[in-house]
Coordinates of C-alpha atoms and ligand atoms in Angstrom, one line a residue:
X114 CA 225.4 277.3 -261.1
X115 CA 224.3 273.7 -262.5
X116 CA 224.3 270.4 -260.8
X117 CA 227.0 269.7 -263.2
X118 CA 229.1 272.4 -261.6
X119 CA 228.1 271.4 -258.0
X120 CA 229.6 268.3 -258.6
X121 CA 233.2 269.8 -258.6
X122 CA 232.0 270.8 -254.7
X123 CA 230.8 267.3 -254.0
X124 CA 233.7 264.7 -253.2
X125 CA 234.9 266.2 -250.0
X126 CA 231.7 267.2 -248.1
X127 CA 232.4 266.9 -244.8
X128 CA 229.4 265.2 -243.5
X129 CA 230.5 263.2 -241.0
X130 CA 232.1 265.9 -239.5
X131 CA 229.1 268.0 -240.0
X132 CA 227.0 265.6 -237.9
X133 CA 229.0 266.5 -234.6
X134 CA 227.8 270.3 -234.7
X135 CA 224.6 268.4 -234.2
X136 CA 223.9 267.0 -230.2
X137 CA 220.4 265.4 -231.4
X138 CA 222.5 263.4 -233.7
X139 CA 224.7 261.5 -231.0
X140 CA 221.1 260.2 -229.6
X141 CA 220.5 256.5 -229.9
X142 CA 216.8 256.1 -230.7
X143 CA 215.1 252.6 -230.0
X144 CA 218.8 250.9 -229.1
X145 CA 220.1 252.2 -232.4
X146 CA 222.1 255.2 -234.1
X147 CA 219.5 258.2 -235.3
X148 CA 219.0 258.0 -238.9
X149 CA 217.1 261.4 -239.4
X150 CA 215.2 261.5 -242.4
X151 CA 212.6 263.8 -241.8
X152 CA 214.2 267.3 -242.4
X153 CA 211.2 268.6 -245.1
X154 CA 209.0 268.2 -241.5
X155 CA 212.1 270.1 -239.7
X156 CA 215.8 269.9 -239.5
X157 CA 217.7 269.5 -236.7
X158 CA 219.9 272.4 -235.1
X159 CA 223.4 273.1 -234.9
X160 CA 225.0 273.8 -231.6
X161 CA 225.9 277.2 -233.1
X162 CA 221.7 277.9 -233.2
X163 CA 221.1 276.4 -229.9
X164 CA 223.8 278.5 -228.2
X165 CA 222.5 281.5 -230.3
X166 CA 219.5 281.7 -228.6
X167 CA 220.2 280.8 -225.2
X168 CA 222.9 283.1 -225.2
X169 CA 220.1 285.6 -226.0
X170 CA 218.0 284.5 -223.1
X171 CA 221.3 284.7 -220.8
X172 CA 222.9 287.4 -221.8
X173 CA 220.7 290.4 -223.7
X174 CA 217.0 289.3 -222.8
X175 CA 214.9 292.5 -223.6
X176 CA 212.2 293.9 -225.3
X177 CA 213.6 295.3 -228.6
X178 CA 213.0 298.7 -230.8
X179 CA 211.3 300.7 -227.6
X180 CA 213.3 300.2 -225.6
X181 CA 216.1 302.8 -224.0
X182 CA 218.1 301.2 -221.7
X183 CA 221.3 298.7 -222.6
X184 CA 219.9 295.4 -222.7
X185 CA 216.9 296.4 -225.4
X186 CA 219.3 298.4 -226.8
X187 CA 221.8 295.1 -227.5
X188 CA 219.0 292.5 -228.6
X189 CA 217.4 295.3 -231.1
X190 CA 221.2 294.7 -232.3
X191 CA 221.0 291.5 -232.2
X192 CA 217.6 291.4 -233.7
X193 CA 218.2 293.7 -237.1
X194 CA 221.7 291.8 -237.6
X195 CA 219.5 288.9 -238.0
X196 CA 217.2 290.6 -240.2
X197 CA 220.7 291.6 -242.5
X198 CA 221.7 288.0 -242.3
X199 CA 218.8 286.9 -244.2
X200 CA 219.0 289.7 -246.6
X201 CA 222.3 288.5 -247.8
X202 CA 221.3 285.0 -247.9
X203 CA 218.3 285.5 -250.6
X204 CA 220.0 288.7 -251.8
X205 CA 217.3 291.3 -251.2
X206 CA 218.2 295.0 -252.2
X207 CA 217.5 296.2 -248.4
X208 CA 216.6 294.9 -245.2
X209 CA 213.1 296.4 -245.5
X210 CA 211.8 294.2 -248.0
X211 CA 212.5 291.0 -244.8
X212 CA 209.8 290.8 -243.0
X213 CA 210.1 288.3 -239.8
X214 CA 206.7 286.2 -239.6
X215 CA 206.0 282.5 -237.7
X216 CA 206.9 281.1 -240.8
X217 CA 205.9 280.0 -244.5
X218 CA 202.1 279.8 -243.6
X219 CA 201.8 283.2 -241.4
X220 CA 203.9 284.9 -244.7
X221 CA 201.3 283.8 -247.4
X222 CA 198.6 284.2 -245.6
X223 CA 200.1 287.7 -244.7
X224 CA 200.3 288.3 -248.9
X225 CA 196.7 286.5 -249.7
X226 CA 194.7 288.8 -246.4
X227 CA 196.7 292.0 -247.1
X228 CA 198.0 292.0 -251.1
X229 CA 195.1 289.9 -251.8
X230 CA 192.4 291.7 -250.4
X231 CA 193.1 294.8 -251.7
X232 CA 193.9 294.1 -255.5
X233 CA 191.6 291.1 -255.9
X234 CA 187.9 291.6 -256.6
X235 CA 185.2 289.2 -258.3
X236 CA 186.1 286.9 -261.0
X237 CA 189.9 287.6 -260.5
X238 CA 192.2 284.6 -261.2
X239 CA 195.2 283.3 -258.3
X240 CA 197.2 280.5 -260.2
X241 CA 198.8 278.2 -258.2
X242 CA 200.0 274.4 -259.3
X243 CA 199.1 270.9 -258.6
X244 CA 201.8 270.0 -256.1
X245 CA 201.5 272.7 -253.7
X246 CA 201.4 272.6 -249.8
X247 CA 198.0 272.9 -247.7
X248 CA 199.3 276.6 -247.1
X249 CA 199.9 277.9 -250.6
X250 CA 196.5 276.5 -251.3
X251 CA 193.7 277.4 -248.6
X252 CA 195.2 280.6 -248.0
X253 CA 194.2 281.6 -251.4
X254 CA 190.5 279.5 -251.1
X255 CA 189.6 282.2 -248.0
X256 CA 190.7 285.1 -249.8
X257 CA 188.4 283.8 -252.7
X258 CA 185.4 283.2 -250.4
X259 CA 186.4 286.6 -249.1
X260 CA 186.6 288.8 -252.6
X261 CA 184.9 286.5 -255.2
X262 CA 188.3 285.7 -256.9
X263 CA 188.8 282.1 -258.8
X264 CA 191.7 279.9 -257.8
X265 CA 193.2 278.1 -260.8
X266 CA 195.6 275.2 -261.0
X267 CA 197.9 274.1 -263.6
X268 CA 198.2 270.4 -262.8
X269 CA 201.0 267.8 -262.5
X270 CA 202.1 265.2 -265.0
X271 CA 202.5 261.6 -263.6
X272 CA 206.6 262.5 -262.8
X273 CA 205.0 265.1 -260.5
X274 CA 206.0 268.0 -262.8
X275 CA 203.7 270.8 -263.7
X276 CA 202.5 270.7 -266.8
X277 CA 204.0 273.9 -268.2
X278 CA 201.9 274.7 -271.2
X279 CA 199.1 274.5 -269.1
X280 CA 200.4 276.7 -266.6
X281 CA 201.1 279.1 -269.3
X282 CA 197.4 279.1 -270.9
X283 CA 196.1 279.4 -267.5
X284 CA 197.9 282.8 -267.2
X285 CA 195.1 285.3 -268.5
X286 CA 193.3 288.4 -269.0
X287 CA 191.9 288.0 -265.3
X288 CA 195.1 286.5 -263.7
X289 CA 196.1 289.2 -260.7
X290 CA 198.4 286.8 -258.9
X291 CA 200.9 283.4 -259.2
X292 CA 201.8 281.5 -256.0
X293 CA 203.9 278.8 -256.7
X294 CA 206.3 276.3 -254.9
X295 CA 210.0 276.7 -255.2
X296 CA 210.0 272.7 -254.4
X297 CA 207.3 270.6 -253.4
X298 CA 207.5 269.0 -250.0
X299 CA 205.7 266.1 -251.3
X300 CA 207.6 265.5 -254.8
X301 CA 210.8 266.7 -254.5
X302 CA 210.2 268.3 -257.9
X303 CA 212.0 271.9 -258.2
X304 CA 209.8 274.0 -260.2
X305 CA 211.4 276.1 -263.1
X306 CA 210.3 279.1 -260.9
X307 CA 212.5 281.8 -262.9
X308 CA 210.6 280.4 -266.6
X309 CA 207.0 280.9 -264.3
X310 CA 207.8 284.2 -263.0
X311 CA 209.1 285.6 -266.3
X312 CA 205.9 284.5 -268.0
X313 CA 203.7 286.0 -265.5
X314 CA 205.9 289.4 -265.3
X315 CA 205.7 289.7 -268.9
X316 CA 201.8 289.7 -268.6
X317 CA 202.1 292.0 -265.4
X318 CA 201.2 289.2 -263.1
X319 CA 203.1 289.6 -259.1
X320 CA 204.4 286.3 -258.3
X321 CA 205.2 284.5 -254.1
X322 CA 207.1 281.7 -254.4
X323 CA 206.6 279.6 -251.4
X324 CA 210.7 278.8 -250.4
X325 CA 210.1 276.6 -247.6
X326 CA 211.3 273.4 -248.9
X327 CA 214.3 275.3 -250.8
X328 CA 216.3 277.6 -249.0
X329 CA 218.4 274.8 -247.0
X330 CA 219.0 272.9 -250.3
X331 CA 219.4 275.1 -253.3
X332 CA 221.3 278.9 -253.3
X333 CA 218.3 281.6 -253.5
X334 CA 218.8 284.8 -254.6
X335 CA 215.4 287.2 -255.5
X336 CA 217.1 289.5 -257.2
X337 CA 217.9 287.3 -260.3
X338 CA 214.5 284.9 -259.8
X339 CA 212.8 288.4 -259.8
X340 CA 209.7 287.5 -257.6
X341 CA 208.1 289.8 -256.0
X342 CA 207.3 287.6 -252.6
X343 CA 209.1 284.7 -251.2
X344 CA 207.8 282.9 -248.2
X345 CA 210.4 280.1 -245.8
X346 CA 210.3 279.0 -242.7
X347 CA 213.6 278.9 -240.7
X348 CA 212.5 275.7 -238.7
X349 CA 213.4 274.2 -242.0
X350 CA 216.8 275.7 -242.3
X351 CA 218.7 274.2 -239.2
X352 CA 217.0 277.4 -236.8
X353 CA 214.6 277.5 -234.5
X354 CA 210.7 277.0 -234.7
X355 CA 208.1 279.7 -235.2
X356 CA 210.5 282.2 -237.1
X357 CA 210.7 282.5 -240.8
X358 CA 210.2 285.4 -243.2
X359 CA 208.1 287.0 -246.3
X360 CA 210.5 289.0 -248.4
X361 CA 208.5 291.2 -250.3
X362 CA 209.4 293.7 -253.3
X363 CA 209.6 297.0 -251.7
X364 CA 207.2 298.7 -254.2
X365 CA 204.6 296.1 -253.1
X366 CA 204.9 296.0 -249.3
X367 CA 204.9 299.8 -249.4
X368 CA 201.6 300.2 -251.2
X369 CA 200.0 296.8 -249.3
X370 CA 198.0 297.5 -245.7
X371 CA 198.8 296.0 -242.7
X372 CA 197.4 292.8 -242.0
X373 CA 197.7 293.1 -238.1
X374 CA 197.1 296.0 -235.8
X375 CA 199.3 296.5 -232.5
X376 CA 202.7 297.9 -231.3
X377 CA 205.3 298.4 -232.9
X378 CA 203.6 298.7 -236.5
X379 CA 202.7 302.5 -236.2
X380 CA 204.4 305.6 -236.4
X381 CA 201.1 307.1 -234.5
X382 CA 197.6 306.6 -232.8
X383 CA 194.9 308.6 -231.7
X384 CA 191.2 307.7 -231.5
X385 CA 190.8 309.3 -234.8
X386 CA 193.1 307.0 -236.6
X387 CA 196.6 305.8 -236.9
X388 CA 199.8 306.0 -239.1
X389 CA 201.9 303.0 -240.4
X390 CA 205.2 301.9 -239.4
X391 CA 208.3 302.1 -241.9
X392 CA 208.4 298.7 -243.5
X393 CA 209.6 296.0 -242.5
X394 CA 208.0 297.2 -239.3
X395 CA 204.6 298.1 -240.5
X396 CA 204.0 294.0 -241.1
X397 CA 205.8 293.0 -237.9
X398 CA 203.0 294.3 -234.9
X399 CA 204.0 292.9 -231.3
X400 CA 206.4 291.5 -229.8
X401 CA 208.0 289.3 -232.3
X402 CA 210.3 286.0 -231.9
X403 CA 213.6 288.0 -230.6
X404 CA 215.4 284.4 -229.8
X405 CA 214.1 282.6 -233.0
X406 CA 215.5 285.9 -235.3
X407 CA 218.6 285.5 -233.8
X408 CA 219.0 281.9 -234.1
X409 CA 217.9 282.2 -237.8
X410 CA 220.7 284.7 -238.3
X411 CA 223.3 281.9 -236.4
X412 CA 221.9 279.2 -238.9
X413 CA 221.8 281.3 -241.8
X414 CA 226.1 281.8 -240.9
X415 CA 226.4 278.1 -240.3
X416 CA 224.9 277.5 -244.0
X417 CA 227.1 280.5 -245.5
X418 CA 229.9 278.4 -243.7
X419 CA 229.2 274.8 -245.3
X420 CA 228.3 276.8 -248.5
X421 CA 224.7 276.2 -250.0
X422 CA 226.6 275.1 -253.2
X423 CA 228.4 272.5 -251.9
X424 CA 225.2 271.4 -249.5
X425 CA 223.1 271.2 -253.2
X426 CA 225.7 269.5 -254.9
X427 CA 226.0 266.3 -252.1
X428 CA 221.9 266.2 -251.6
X429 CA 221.9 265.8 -255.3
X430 CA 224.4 263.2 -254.8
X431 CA 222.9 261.3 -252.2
X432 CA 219.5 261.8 -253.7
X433 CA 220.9 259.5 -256.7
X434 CA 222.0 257.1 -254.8
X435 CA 219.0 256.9 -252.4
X436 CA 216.9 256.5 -255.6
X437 CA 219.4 254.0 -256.9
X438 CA 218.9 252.0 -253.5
X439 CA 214.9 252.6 -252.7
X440 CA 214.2 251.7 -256.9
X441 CA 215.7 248.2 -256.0
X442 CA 212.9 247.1 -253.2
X443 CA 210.4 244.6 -254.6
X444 CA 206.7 246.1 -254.8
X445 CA 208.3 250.0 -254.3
X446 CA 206.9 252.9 -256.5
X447 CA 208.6 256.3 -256.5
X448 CA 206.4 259.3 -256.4
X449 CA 207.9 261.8 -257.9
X450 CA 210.4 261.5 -260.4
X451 CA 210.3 264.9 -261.9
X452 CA 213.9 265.4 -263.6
X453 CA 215.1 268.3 -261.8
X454 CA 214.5 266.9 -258.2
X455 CA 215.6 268.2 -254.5
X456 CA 216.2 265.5 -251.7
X457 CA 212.6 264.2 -251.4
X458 CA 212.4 260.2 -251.7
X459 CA 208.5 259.7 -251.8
X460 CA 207.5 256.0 -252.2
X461 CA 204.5 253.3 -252.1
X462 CA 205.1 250.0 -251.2
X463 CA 202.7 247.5 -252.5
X464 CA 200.7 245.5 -249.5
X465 CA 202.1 248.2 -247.1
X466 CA 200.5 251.2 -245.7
X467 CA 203.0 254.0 -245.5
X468 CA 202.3 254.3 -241.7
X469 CA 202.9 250.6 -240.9
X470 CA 206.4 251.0 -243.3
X471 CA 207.1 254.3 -240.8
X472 CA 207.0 252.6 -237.5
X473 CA 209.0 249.3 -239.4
X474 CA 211.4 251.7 -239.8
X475 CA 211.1 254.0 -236.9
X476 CA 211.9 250.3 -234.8
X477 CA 214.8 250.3 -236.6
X478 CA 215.6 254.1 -235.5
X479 CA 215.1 255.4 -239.1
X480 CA 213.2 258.2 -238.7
X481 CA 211.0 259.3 -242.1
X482 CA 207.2 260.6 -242.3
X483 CA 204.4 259.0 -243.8
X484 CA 201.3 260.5 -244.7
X485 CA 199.6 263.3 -247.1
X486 CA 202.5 265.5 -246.1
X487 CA 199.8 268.5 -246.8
X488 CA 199.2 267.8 -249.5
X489 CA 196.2 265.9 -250.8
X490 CA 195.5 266.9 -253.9
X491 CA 198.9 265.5 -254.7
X492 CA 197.8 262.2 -253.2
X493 CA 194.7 262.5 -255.1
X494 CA 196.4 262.8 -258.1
X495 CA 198.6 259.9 -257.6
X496 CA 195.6 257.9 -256.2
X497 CA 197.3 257.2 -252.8
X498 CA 196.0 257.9 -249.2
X499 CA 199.6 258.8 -248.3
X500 CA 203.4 258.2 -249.1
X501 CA 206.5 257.6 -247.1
X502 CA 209.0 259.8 -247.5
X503 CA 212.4 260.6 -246.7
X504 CA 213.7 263.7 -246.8
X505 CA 217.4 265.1 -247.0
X506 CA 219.8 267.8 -245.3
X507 CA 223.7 268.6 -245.1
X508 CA 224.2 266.1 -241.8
X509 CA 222.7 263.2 -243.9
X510 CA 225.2 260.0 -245.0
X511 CA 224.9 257.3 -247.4
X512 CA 224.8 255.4 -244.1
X513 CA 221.7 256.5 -243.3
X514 CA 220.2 255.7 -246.5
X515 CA 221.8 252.7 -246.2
X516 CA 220.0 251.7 -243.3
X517 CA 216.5 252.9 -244.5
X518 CA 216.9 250.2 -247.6
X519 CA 218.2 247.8 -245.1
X520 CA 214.9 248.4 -243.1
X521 CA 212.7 248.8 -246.2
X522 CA 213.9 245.0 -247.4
X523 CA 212.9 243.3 -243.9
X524 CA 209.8 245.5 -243.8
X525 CA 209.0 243.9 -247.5
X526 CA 210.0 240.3 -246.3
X527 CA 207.9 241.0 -243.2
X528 CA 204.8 241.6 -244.4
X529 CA 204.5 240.7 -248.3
Ligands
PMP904 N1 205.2 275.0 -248.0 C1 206.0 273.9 -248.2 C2 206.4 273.5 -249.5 C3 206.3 273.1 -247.0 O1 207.0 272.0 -247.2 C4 205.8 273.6 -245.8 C5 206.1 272.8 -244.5 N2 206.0 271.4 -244.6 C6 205.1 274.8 -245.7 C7 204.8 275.5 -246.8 C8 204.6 275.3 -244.4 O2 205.7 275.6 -243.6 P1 205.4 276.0 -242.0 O3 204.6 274.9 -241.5 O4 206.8 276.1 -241.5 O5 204.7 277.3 -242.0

């Protein structure tokens, strides 16, 4: 489905009504209402997650998979119904190709140690782009102190858009793996992700797509993208910290290694040696996040619920407008103004360091980030030591963004 097509979805997006599922939003915050603009750092949880999981706690606490008794018995339930949730969401084929990890990071550096290390040898090539995160970038630097293999990077252009001929020349004889962004944190830009993977398939090249900044914004399915890994974090998709997941082709993850030893990712042991797990198990040793599965399951309903459609189509929407408002602020500079943009308002503000404009607005109880969001080289690129940025999600208004300009023009009066 196009933007064009969201915007059918658009005019009656509940919102406001949205924004009562949420109890953090009902906080006051310095005297004044919480404008929460800071969801690419995390988003904030629906009453539906936070019940999820204490009702977890309450009610079916227990060790899951070994278990034989009622409780471990109900949680393991609980647990894989999680696991199917997600499945559905990004439309994997089966629910062994979802592997539950900490989050985006722990997934790609689960591909880079275990994928990685065992196709990639000296002089290999890992092609990644100019606007990704600190974690699609220095996992990929230790596995190429560790094997010998070259990271390349096909750069940005000065809308923040990656500069798809180079991106294509880059792909060569020596290529053995693509890790890209689905959207950049920093940018907003939304790479053409199915136009990359095709033209690394078609020269045999595997491809992760790092989701984190995509799945609570734009529908995902891996089926027709095609890639054969894609890393998200549900902290970033209205569920709990220290969950998220690596889906993985299953051709792939069955021929990969583990990457950790423990429980619960062999089938046996003996001082001789040991046997793998089934997947998704064989990836998932020790005790994993039982609660934070669960809640991801519970947020991945309340998503289905709103309907990602309808939550892309009124980000898009607000993100115009925001632009429209932030462009009119004497001395302010978007960063990144790719055409094909998720709800990511990066901006400079001549005479004003992004951190003084963050607590300006944080006074105000506007909450935004300002920094190098993770990622420098983007920063570098734009030859700034950070940005201020505020980022989107389903509970957002054009009150909020409202305010921020509001807070933006007596920041600019203040201090220029
Ligand atoms: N990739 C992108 C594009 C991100 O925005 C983030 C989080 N800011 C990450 C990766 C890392 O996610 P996490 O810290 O949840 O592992």
């Amino acid at each position: 489905m196009n933007i064009a097509t969201y915007a059918a979805h658009r005019q009656d997006f509940p919102a406001a009504r949205l924004r009562a599922d949420f109890p953090i939003l009902q906080r006051s915050v310095r005297g004044h209402p919480l404008a929460y603009l800071d969801n690419a750092a995390t988003t904030q949880k629906p009453q539906a997650v936070i019940d999820s999981e204490s009702a977890y706690y309450r009610e079916i606490n227990a060790n899951i998979h070994r278990g034989v008794h009622w409780l471990s018995e109900q949680a393991t339930l609980a647990h894989e119904n999680a696991r199917e949730r997600v499945r559905e969401f990004i439309n994997a084929r089966e629910t062994a190709e979802i592997v539950f990890v900490r989050g985006t990071t722990e997934a790609i550096n689960l591909v880079a140690q275990s994928y990685g290390r065992a196709n990639l040898g000296p002089g290999d090539e890992i092609l990644i782009t100019g606007l990704e995160h600190h974690s699609n970038i220095v996992p990929w630097q230790l596995l190429c102190q560790q094997t010998g293999a070259v990271l390349k990077v096909a750069e940005i252009d000065d809308t923040g858009t990656v500069r798809m001929e180079q991106f294509e020349r880059l792909l060569g004889e020596r290529t053995r793996l693509v890790a890209v962004a689905h959207v950049s944190n920093a940018l907003g830009t939304i790479n053409p992700v199915r136009e990359m993977i095709d033209l690394a398939h078609a020269r045999g090249v595997p491809v992760l797509v790092d989701g984190a900044q995509a799945v609570a914004h734009t529908p995902v399915d891996v089926q027709a993208l095609g890639c054969d890994f894609y890393a998200f974090s549900g902290h970033k998709l209205y569920a709990p910290t220290g969950i998220g997941v690596l889906y993985g082709r299953r051709a792939l993850l069955e021929a990969m290694p583990p990457w950790q030893g423990g429980g619960d990712m062999i089938r046996t042991v003996s001082f001789q040696g040991s046997t793998w797990n089934d997947l998704p198990h064989k990836f998932e040793a020790g005790t994993p996040h039982i609660a934070g599965a669960i809640g991801l399951g519970a947020a991945i309903t309340y998503m289905q619920q709103v309907g990602v459609h309808n939550v892309a189509a009124y980000e898009h929407e607000l993100l115009d407008y925001g632009t429209q408002l932030l462009t009119q602020i004497p001395g302010l500079r978007m960063i990144g103004t790719a055409q094909n943009k998720a709800g990511i308002l990066s901006f400079v503000v001549d005479g004003l360091h992004a951190h003084d404009l963050g607590t300006v607005l944080d006074s105000q109880g506007v909450a935004i980030r300002a920094g190098h969001h993770c990622a420098m080289p983007v920063m570098e690129y734009f030859g700034v030591p950070a940005t201020a940025r505020a980022s989107l999600a389903l509970y957002n208004t054009r009150e909020d963004l409202d305010r921020l300009a509001q807070a933006l023009h007596q920041a600019v009066e203040m201090f220029c």
